[in-house]
Coordinates of C-alpha atoms and ligand atoms in Angstrom, one line a residue:
M30 CA 69.3 54.1 52.7
S31 CA 71.9 51.8 54.3
D32 CA 71.5 48.3 55.5
P33 CA 74.8 47.6 57.3
Y34 CA 73.9 44.0 58.1
S35 CA 73.3 43.1 54.4
S36 CA 76.7 44.8 53.5
F37 CA 78.4 42.7 56.2
I38 CA 76.8 39.5 55.1
S39 CA 78.0 40.1 51.5
T40 CA 81.6 39.7 52.6
G41 CA 83.2 36.2 53.0
P42 CA 83.7 36.3 56.8
G43 CA 80.3 37.8 57.3
R44 CA 78.6 35.0 55.3
K45 CA 80.5 32.4 57.3
I46 CA 79.5 33.9 60.7
A47 CA 75.8 34.2 59.6
R48 CA 75.8 30.6 58.4
Q49 CA 77.3 29.3 61.7
L50 CA 74.9 31.3 63.9
G51 CA 71.8 30.6 61.7
L52 CA 71.3 34.3 61.0
P53 CA 69.4 35.6 58.0
Q54 CA 71.5 35.6 54.8
P55 CA 69.9 38.1 52.5
A56 CA 71.1 37.6 48.9
N57 CA 72.3 40.2 46.5
L58 CA 69.3 40.7 44.4
R59 CA 69.6 40.9 40.6
R60 CA 68.1 44.2 39.7
Y61 CA 67.3 45.5 36.2
S62 CA 69.5 47.9 34.3
P63 CA 69.0 48.8 30.6
G64 CA 70.7 46.4 28.2
Q65 CA 70.8 43.6 30.7
P66 CA 69.7 40.1 29.4
L67 CA 66.3 39.1 30.5
L68 CA 67.8 36.3 32.7
T69 CA 70.7 33.9 32.5
G70 CA 70.4 30.1 32.3
P71 CA 67.9 27.8 30.6
V72 CA 64.2 28.0 31.2
L73 CA 62.2 24.8 31.9
V74 CA 58.6 25.1 30.7
T75 CA 56.5 22.3 32.0
G76 CA 52.9 21.3 31.1
S77 CA 51.6 19.0 28.4
G78 CA 48.6 21.1 27.0
A79 CA 48.3 23.3 24.0
G80 CA 48.8 26.4 26.2
A81 CA 52.2 25.1 27.4
D82 CA 53.3 24.3 23.8
A83 CA 52.2 27.7 22.6
L84 CA 54.0 29.5 25.4
A85 CA 57.2 27.5 24.9
T86 CA 57.2 28.4 21.2
E87 CA 56.6 32.1 22.0
L88 CA 59.5 32.1 24.6
L89 CA 61.9 30.7 22.0
S90 CA 61.4 34.0 20.1
W91 CA 62.7 35.8 23.2
D92 CA 66.1 34.3 22.7
L93 CA 65.7 32.2 25.8
D94 CA 67.2 28.7 26.1
I95 CA 64.0 26.7 26.5
R96 CA 63.7 23.1 27.9
R97 CA 60.5 21.1 27.8
H98 CA 62.0 18.4 30.1
A99 CA 64.5 18.7 32.9
V100 CA 68.1 17.7 32.0
P101 CA 69.6 16.1 35.2
K102 CA 72.0 18.4 37.1
E103 CA 71.6 21.2 34.6
K104 CA 71.5 24.6 36.3
L105 CA 68.3 26.5 35.5
G106 CA 67.5 30.3 35.3
A107 CA 63.8 29.7 35.6
I108 CA 61.0 27.2 35.8
I109 CA 57.6 28.0 34.3
L110 CA 54.8 25.7 35.4
V111 CA 51.9 25.9 33.0
L112 CA 48.8 24.8 34.9
D113 CA 46.1 26.2 32.7
E114 CA 44.1 23.0 32.3
L115 CA 43.6 21.9 35.9
R116 CA 40.3 20.1 36.5
T117 CA 40.7 18.6 40.0
P118 CA 43.3 18.9 42.8
A119 CA 44.6 15.5 41.8
D120 CA 45.8 17.1 38.5
L121 CA 48.4 19.0 40.5
E122 CA 50.5 16.0 41.4
V123 CA 52.3 15.2 38.2
P124 CA 53.3 18.7 37.1
V125 CA 54.2 19.9 40.6
L126 CA 56.1 16.9 41.9
G127 CA 57.7 16.7 38.4
V128 CA 59.6 19.9 39.0
G129 CA 60.5 19.2 42.7
S130 CA 64.0 17.9 42.1
S131 CA 64.8 20.7 39.6
L132 CA 64.4 23.2 42.4
R133 CA 67.8 22.1 43.6
D134 CA 69.3 23.1 40.3
L135 CA 68.1 26.7 40.4
M136 CA 70.7 29.4 39.9
P137 CA 70.9 32.3 42.4
N138 CA 68.2 34.9 41.6
A139 CA 66.3 32.3 39.6
R140 CA 62.5 32.5 39.0
V141 CA 59.7 30.0 39.4
L142 CA 56.5 31.0 37.8
S143 CA 53.1 29.5 37.5
V144 CA 50.5 30.2 34.7
S145 CA 47.1 29.1 35.8
R146 CA 43.4 30.2 35.7
T147 CA 41.3 32.3 38.1
A148 CA 39.4 30.2 40.6
A149 CA 36.3 32.5 40.6
D150 CA 35.5 31.4 37.0
A151 CA 35.9 27.6 37.6
A152 CA 33.3 25.3 36.1
D153 CA 32.8 23.4 39.5
P154 CA 34.1 23.2 43.0
A155 CA 36.7 20.7 42.2
Q156 CA 38.2 22.9 39.5
A157 CA 38.0 25.9 41.8
A158 CA 39.9 23.9 44.5
A159 CA 42.6 23.0 42.0
R160 CA 43.0 26.5 40.7
Q161 CA 43.0 28.1 44.2
G162 CA 45.5 25.4 45.3
V163 CA 48.0 27.0 42.9
D164 CA 47.8 30.1 45.1
G165 CA 48.8 28.3 48.3
L166 CA 51.4 26.3 46.4
V167 CA 53.2 29.3 44.9
R168 CA 53.1 31.4 48.1
S169 CA 54.6 28.4 50.0
L170 CA 57.3 27.7 47.4
A171 CA 58.3 31.4 47.5
K172 CA 59.0 30.9 51.2
E173 CA 61.2 27.8 50.5
L174 CA 63.4 29.3 47.8
R175 CA 66.8 30.9 48.7
G176 CA 69.6 32.9 47.1
G177 CA 67.3 35.7 45.8
A178 CA 65.1 33.3 43.9
T179 CA 61.4 34.1 43.8
A180 CA 58.1 32.4 42.9
N181 CA 55.2 34.3 41.4
G182 CA 52.2 33.5 39.3
V183 CA 50.2 34.8 36.3
L184 CA 46.4 34.2 36.6
L185 CA 44.3 34.0 33.4
A186 CA 40.7 35.0 33.3
P187 CA 38.4 32.9 31.0
Q188 CA 39.1 33.0 27.3
T189 CA 42.5 34.6 28.0
L190 CA 45.4 32.8 26.3
T191 CA 48.7 31.8 27.9
T192 CA 50.2 33.9 25.0
S193 CA 48.0 37.0 25.4
T194 CA 50.0 40.2 25.3
S195 CA 49.6 41.0 29.0
A196 CA 50.2 37.4 30.1
L197 CA 53.5 37.5 28.2
A198 CA 54.3 41.0 29.6
A199 CA 53.6 39.8 33.1
L200 CA 55.9 36.7 32.6
R201 CA 58.6 38.9 31.2
F202 CA 58.3 41.3 34.2
F203 CA 58.5 38.4 36.7
L204 CA 61.4 36.8 34.8
S205 CA 63.4 40.0 34.7
G206 CA 65.4 42.0 37.3
R207 CA 62.5 44.5 37.3
S208 CA 60.6 42.2 39.8
A209 CA 63.6 41.6 42.2
F210 CA 61.6 42.4 45.3
V211 CA 58.3 40.9 44.2
D212 CA 57.8 37.5 45.7
G213 CA 54.9 35.1 46.3
Q214 CA 52.5 37.3 44.3
F215 CA 50.1 37.0 41.4
L216 CA 49.1 39.2 38.5
T217 CA 45.7 38.6 37.0
V218 CA 45.2 39.1 33.3
T219 CA 41.6 39.9 32.6
S220 CA 41.7 40.4 28.8
D221 CA 43.8 40.0 25.7
A222 CA 44.1 43.8 25.4
G223 CA 47.4 45.5 25.0
S224 CA 50.0 46.0 22.3
P225 CA 53.3 44.3 22.6
T226 CA 56.4 46.3 23.7
L227 CA 58.8 46.8 20.8
N228 CA 61.7 48.3 22.7
H229 CA 62.0 46.5 26.1
D230 CA 64.5 49.0 27.4
R231 CA 62.2 52.0 26.6
P232 CA 58.6 50.7 26.8
L233 CA 57.2 54.2 27.7
E234 CA 58.7 56.0 24.7
G235 CA 56.4 59.0 23.7
K236 CA 54.3 58.8 26.9
V237 CA 53.7 61.7 29.2
A238 CA 53.5 60.7 32.9
V239 CA 52.5 62.6 36.0
V240 CA 54.0 61.5 39.3
T241 CA 52.7 63.1 42.6
G242 CA 54.9 63.3 45.6
A243 CA 57.9 63.2 43.3
A244 CA 60.3 65.4 45.3
R245 CA 61.9 62.5 47.2
G246 CA 61.7 58.8 48.3
I247 CA 59.6 56.4 46.2
G248 CA 58.1 59.3 44.1
A249 CA 61.5 60.5 43.0
A250 CA 62.5 56.9 42.1
I251 CA 59.3 56.5 40.1
A252 CA 59.9 59.8 38.2
R253 CA 63.5 58.6 37.3
T254 CA 62.4 55.1 36.3
L255 CA 59.6 56.3 34.0
Y256 CA 62.1 58.8 32.5
R257 CA 64.6 56.0 32.0
D258 CA 61.9 53.9 30.3
G259 CA 61.2 56.7 27.8
A260 CA 58.4 58.9 29.3
T261 CA 58.4 62.6 29.7
V262 CA 57.6 63.3 33.4
V263 CA 55.6 66.0 35.2
A264 CA 56.8 65.9 38.7
V265 CA 54.3 67.1 41.3
D266 CA 54.9 68.1 44.9
V267 CA 54.0 70.7 47.5
T268 CA 55.6 74.2 47.4
A269 CA 57.6 73.4 50.6
A270 CA 59.4 70.6 48.7
G271 CA 60.1 73.0 45.7
Q272 CA 63.9 72.7 45.9
Q273 CA 64.0 68.9 46.0
L274 CA 61.4 68.8 43.3
A275 CA 63.6 71.1 41.1
A276 CA 66.6 68.8 41.7
V277 CA 64.6 65.8 40.5
V278 CA 63.4 67.6 37.4
N279 CA 66.9 68.9 36.6
S280 CA 68.2 65.3 36.5
I281 CA 65.5 63.9 34.2
G282 CA 64.1 66.8 32.2
G283 CA 60.3 67.1 32.1
T284 CA 58.6 69.8 34.2
A285 CA 57.8 70.5 37.8
L286 CA 54.3 71.4 39.1
Q287 CA 54.1 72.7 42.6
L288 CA 50.7 71.6 43.8
D289 CA 48.9 70.3 46.9
V290 CA 47.1 67.2 45.7
T291 CA 44.2 67.9 48.1
S292 CA 43.4 71.2 46.4
P293 CA 39.9 71.0 44.8
D294 CA 41.2 71.9 41.3
A295 CA 44.3 69.5 41.5
G296 CA 43.0 67.2 38.7
Q297 CA 42.2 70.1 36.4
R298 CA 45.6 71.7 37.0
I299 CA 47.4 68.4 36.3
I300 CA 45.6 67.9 33.0
E301 CA 46.1 71.6 31.9
H302 CA 49.8 71.5 32.8
A303 CA 50.5 68.2 30.9
I304 CA 48.5 69.3 27.8
D305 CA 49.9 72.9 27.7
R306 CA 53.5 71.9 28.3
H307 CA 53.7 68.4 26.7
G308 CA 50.7 68.0 24.5
R309 CA 49.3 64.8 26.0
L310 CA 48.7 62.9 29.2
D311 CA 49.0 59.1 29.3
I312 CA 50.0 58.0 32.8
V313 CA 49.2 59.3 36.3
V314 CA 50.9 57.8 39.4
H315 CA 49.3 58.7 42.7
N316 CA 52.3 58.4 45.0
A317 CA 51.9 61.4 47.4
G318 CA 51.1 60.1 50.8
I319 CA 51.7 60.7 54.5
T320 CA 51.6 58.7 57.8
R321 CA 50.3 60.2 61.1
D322 CA 50.6 57.1 63.3
K323 CA 48.7 56.8 66.7
L324 CA 46.8 54.0 68.4
L325 CA 43.1 54.5 67.6
A326 CA 42.5 55.1 71.3
N327 CA 44.7 58.3 71.0
M328 CA 43.8 59.3 67.5
D329 CA 42.7 62.9 67.0
Q330 CA 40.6 64.3 64.1
Q331 CA 43.6 66.1 62.5
R332 CA 45.7 62.9 62.2
W333 CA 42.7 60.9 60.9
N334 CA 41.5 63.5 58.4
S335 CA 44.9 64.5 56.9
V336 CA 45.8 60.9 56.1
I337 CA 42.4 60.0 54.6
S338 CA 42.4 63.3 52.6
I339 CA 45.9 63.1 51.1
N340 CA 46.2 59.3 50.7
C341 CA 42.7 58.6 49.4
E342 CA 40.3 61.4 48.8
A343 CA 42.7 63.5 46.7
Q344 CA 43.2 60.5 44.4
L345 CA 39.4 60.0 44.0
R346 CA 38.9 63.7 43.1
I347 CA 41.8 63.7 40.7
N348 CA 40.5 60.5 39.0
R349 CA 37.1 62.1 38.6
A350 CA 38.7 64.9 36.6
L351 CA 40.8 62.5 34.6
L352 CA 37.7 60.3 33.8
D353 CA 35.8 63.5 32.6
S354 CA 38.7 64.7 30.5
E355 CA 38.8 64.2 26.7
H356 CA 42.6 64.3 27.1
F357 CA 42.8 61.1 29.0
R358 CA 41.3 58.6 26.6
D359 CA 44.2 57.1 24.6
G360 CA 45.0 53.9 26.6
P361 CA 45.3 55.8 29.9
R362 CA 47.1 54.3 32.9
I363 CA 46.6 55.1 36.6
I364 CA 48.7 53.5 39.2
S365 CA 48.1 54.2 42.9
L366 CA 50.3 53.6 45.9
A367 CA 48.7 51.4 48.4
S368 CA 50.6 49.6 51.2
T369 CA 50.8 46.2 52.8
S370 CA 49.4 48.0 55.9
G371 CA 46.2 48.5 53.9
I372 CA 46.0 44.7 53.3
A373 CA 47.2 43.1 56.5
G374 CA 46.7 46.1 58.9
N375 CA 49.4 47.5 61.2
R376 CA 49.4 48.6 64.8
G377 CA 49.2 52.3 65.2
Q378 CA 48.1 52.8 61.6
T379 CA 44.3 52.6 61.5
N380 CA 44.1 55.9 59.6
Y381 CA 46.8 55.0 57.2
A382 CA 45.5 51.4 56.6
A383 CA 42.0 52.8 56.1
S384 CA 43.3 55.2 53.5
K385 CA 45.4 52.5 51.7
G386 CA 42.6 49.9 51.9
G387 CA 40.5 52.7 50.4
V388 CA 42.9 53.0 47.5
I389 CA 42.5 49.3 46.7
G390 CA 38.7 49.6 46.7
M391 CA 38.9 52.7 44.5
V392 CA 41.2 50.9 42.0
Q393 CA 38.8 47.9 41.8
A394 CA 35.7 50.2 41.2
T395 CA 37.5 52.5 38.8
A396 CA 38.8 49.8 36.4
P397 CA 35.5 49.4 34.5
L398 CA 35.2 53.1 34.1
L399 CA 38.5 53.3 32.3
A400 CA 37.9 50.2 30.1
P401 CA 36.1 52.0 27.3
W402 CA 39.3 54.0 26.6
G403 CA 41.6 50.9 26.7
G404 CA 42.7 52.2 30.0
S405 CA 43.8 50.5 33.2
I406 CA 44.1 51.3 36.9
N407 CA 46.1 49.3 39.4
A408 CA 47.6 49.6 42.9
V409 CA 51.1 48.8 44.0
A410 CA 51.4 47.9 47.6
P411 CA 55.0 48.3 49.0
G412 CA 56.2 46.5 52.1
F413 CA 59.3 47.6 53.9
I414 CA 61.1 50.0 51.6
E415 CA 64.4 51.7 52.5
T416 CA 63.4 55.4 52.5
E417 CA 63.8 58.4 54.8
M418 CA 60.4 57.4 56.3
T419 CA 61.6 53.9 57.3
A420 CA 65.1 55.2 58.3
R421 CA 63.3 57.1 61.2
I422 CA 62.0 53.8 62.7
P423 CA 63.9 52.9 65.9
F424 CA 66.9 50.6 65.1
A425 CA 65.6 47.3 66.7
T426 CA 62.1 47.6 65.2
R427 CA 63.5 48.6 61.8
E428 CA 65.9 45.6 61.8
V429 CA 63.1 43.2 62.6
A430 CA 60.7 44.8 60.0
R431 CA 63.3 44.7 57.2
R432 CA 64.1 40.9 57.8
L433 CA 60.6 39.7 58.1
N434 CA 60.1 38.8 54.5
S435 CA 61.1 35.9 52.3
L436 CA 64.1 37.8 50.9
Q437 CA 65.2 38.9 54.4
Q438 CA 65.9 42.5 53.4
G439 CA 64.2 45.8 52.7
G440 CA 63.3 46.8 49.1
T441 CA 64.5 49.9 47.4
P442 CA 62.4 52.8 46.0
G443 CA 63.5 51.6 42.6
D444 CA 61.9 48.2 43.2
V445 CA 58.5 49.9 43.7
A446 CA 59.2 52.1 40.7
E447 CA 59.9 49.1 38.4
A448 CA 56.5 47.6 39.2
I449 CA 54.8 50.9 38.4
A450 CA 56.7 51.3 35.2
F451 CA 55.6 47.8 34.1
L452 CA 51.9 48.5 34.9
A453 CA 52.2 51.8 33.0
S454 CA 53.2 50.1 29.8
D455 CA 50.9 49.5 26.8
A456 CA 51.6 45.7 27.1
A457 CA 50.0 45.6 30.6
A458 CA 46.6 46.9 29.3
G459 CA 45.0 43.5 30.1
I460 CA 45.8 43.9 33.8
T461 CA 43.4 46.2 35.6
G462 CA 41.8 46.6 39.0
D463 CA 44.6 44.5 40.4
V464 CA 47.0 45.0 43.4
L465 CA 50.6 44.1 43.1
R466 CA 52.6 43.8 46.4
V467 CA 56.3 44.8 46.3
C468 CA 57.2 43.5 49.7
G469 CA 59.6 40.5 49.3
Q470 CA 56.7 38.5 50.6
N471 CA 56.1 40.0 54.0
M472 CA 55.8 37.2 56.6
V473 CA 53.4 39.1 58.8
G474 CA 49.7 39.5 57.9
A475 CA 48.2 38.8 54.6
Ligands
LIG528 P1 58.0 60.3 51.6 O1 57.4 60.9 52.8 O2 59.4 60.1 51.5 O3 57.5 61.1 50.3 C1 56.2 61.5 50.1 C2 56.2 62.7 49.1 O4 54.8 63.2 49.0 C3 56.9 63.9 49.7 O5 57.8 64.5 48.8 C4 55.8 64.9 50.1 O6 56.2 66.3 50.1 C5 54.7 64.5 49.1 N1 53.4 65.0 49.6 C6 52.9 64.8 50.8 N2 51.7 65.4 50.9 C7 51.4 66.0 49.7 C8 50.4 66.7 49.1 N3 49.3 67.0 49.8 N4 50.5 67.1 47.8 C9 51.6 66.8 47.1 N5 52.6 66.1 47.5 C10 52.5 65.7 48.8 O7 57.2 58.9 51.4 P2 57.7 57.6 50.7 O8 58.2 56.7 51.7 O9 58.5 57.9 49.4 O10 56.2 57.0 50.2 C11 55.6 57.3 48.9 C12 54.3 56.5 48.9 O11 54.5 55.1 49.1 C13 53.3 57.0 49.9 O12 52.0 56.9 49.3 C14 53.4 55.9 51.0 O13 52.3 55.8 51.7 C15 53.7 54.7 50.1 N6 54.4 53.6 50.9 C16 55.7 53.8 51.4 C17 56.3 52.7 52.1 C18 57.7 52.8 52.6 O14 58.2 51.8 53.1 N7 58.4 53.9 52.4 C19 55.6 51.5 52.3 C20 54.3 51.4 51.8 C21 53.7 52.5 51.1

């Protein structure tokens, strides 16, 4: 979808006018394409503990140019703050203020990342305060960075190493162009599970993935991205979208399955199709979703029920079938589309937000049920994404909505797809029951 303002700003005169008038100046985001280097420029890894040393050594093996101390005036591609040994809020001062001046040396599209521990498992209130402080720190810093630079964090559960497979995978995701529209967010690594990715351009080689609502928009982008990353894709959508579905499948191979996700046997049909046609089933992406907006005062039963049924109840029913199936036990992955509306709420969307909040609850409660099979389930919550759905929003509302985030622009369907592809990988096995927002750090709400 087009964003004429961003196109105008990317020209010399446009940039000058925006600067003079103090208008938003959205940067050209560095987005991933196969073969691209992970990032350009040296990476400053700060922190004096054993975890920081181990991480710096590991990152050297990624062919990154690692610095353990800032070199004055040197331009940096990334800063990684290792804060895994915090005991009190006072412990934040030295490492945090220590990188302050280096922030001026960040290149465009640079990354600032924290690696710290979850506050819920702290030994005492002071340690919990220090750990939770990192949350506020990173989210605020994300709002200060410019030029397409982002700040995100990796949270480690107890006993989880800074070099655990999923912690490293999360760091790589955040450093790369795959996370271009993820800003001010955290990924929590709950275990050392997961096998490292051998081919970073095709992390899903040999996997069979089902994507619902794949005929257009975000679903079509997910199907294309999973295919690009090596997966064979089963693209699911309603019969009425058959032509568009066929076009997607024609461009990526795989197979189409015309199916309404609310039908009682949807889970069984998905499993049978994947096994009969492709011999296995590894990944299910619940993307099919609808909006039927109305203020609650004017909400009718049809609007309410259709949204809850498609966006939430269908996923619960399909998951039940997946959990019962012997064909979904080899490190299975489920990724569900939530929405920032389901976290922060949105006027006119009580039904939609209830359904998407429901998805988050479902993901958290389903994670332990998949654990015995080395499985994971996570939600991805998009913010303003440039699709046919958001193109229909009236111009002024749309323009405000797309600028109200730290990156001052809308995301692309591909940005959402990259987050899903990452969570679908074997290396992300230690991340489960989590919610990752792909929203450029929405200013409004949570
Ligand atoms: P879209 O309307 O462009 O596409 C949705 C697809 O789902 C369509 O192809 C539709 O035919 C299919 N679908 C609808 N009901 C179905 C059913 N019962 N069975 C099978 N398929 C069905 O929507 P989109 O903007 O691409 O959104 C995709 C997902 O992302 C949705 O879950 C949506 O709630 C979520 N999301 C989108 C945005 C955004 O900004 N576009 C923001 C947050 C969340």
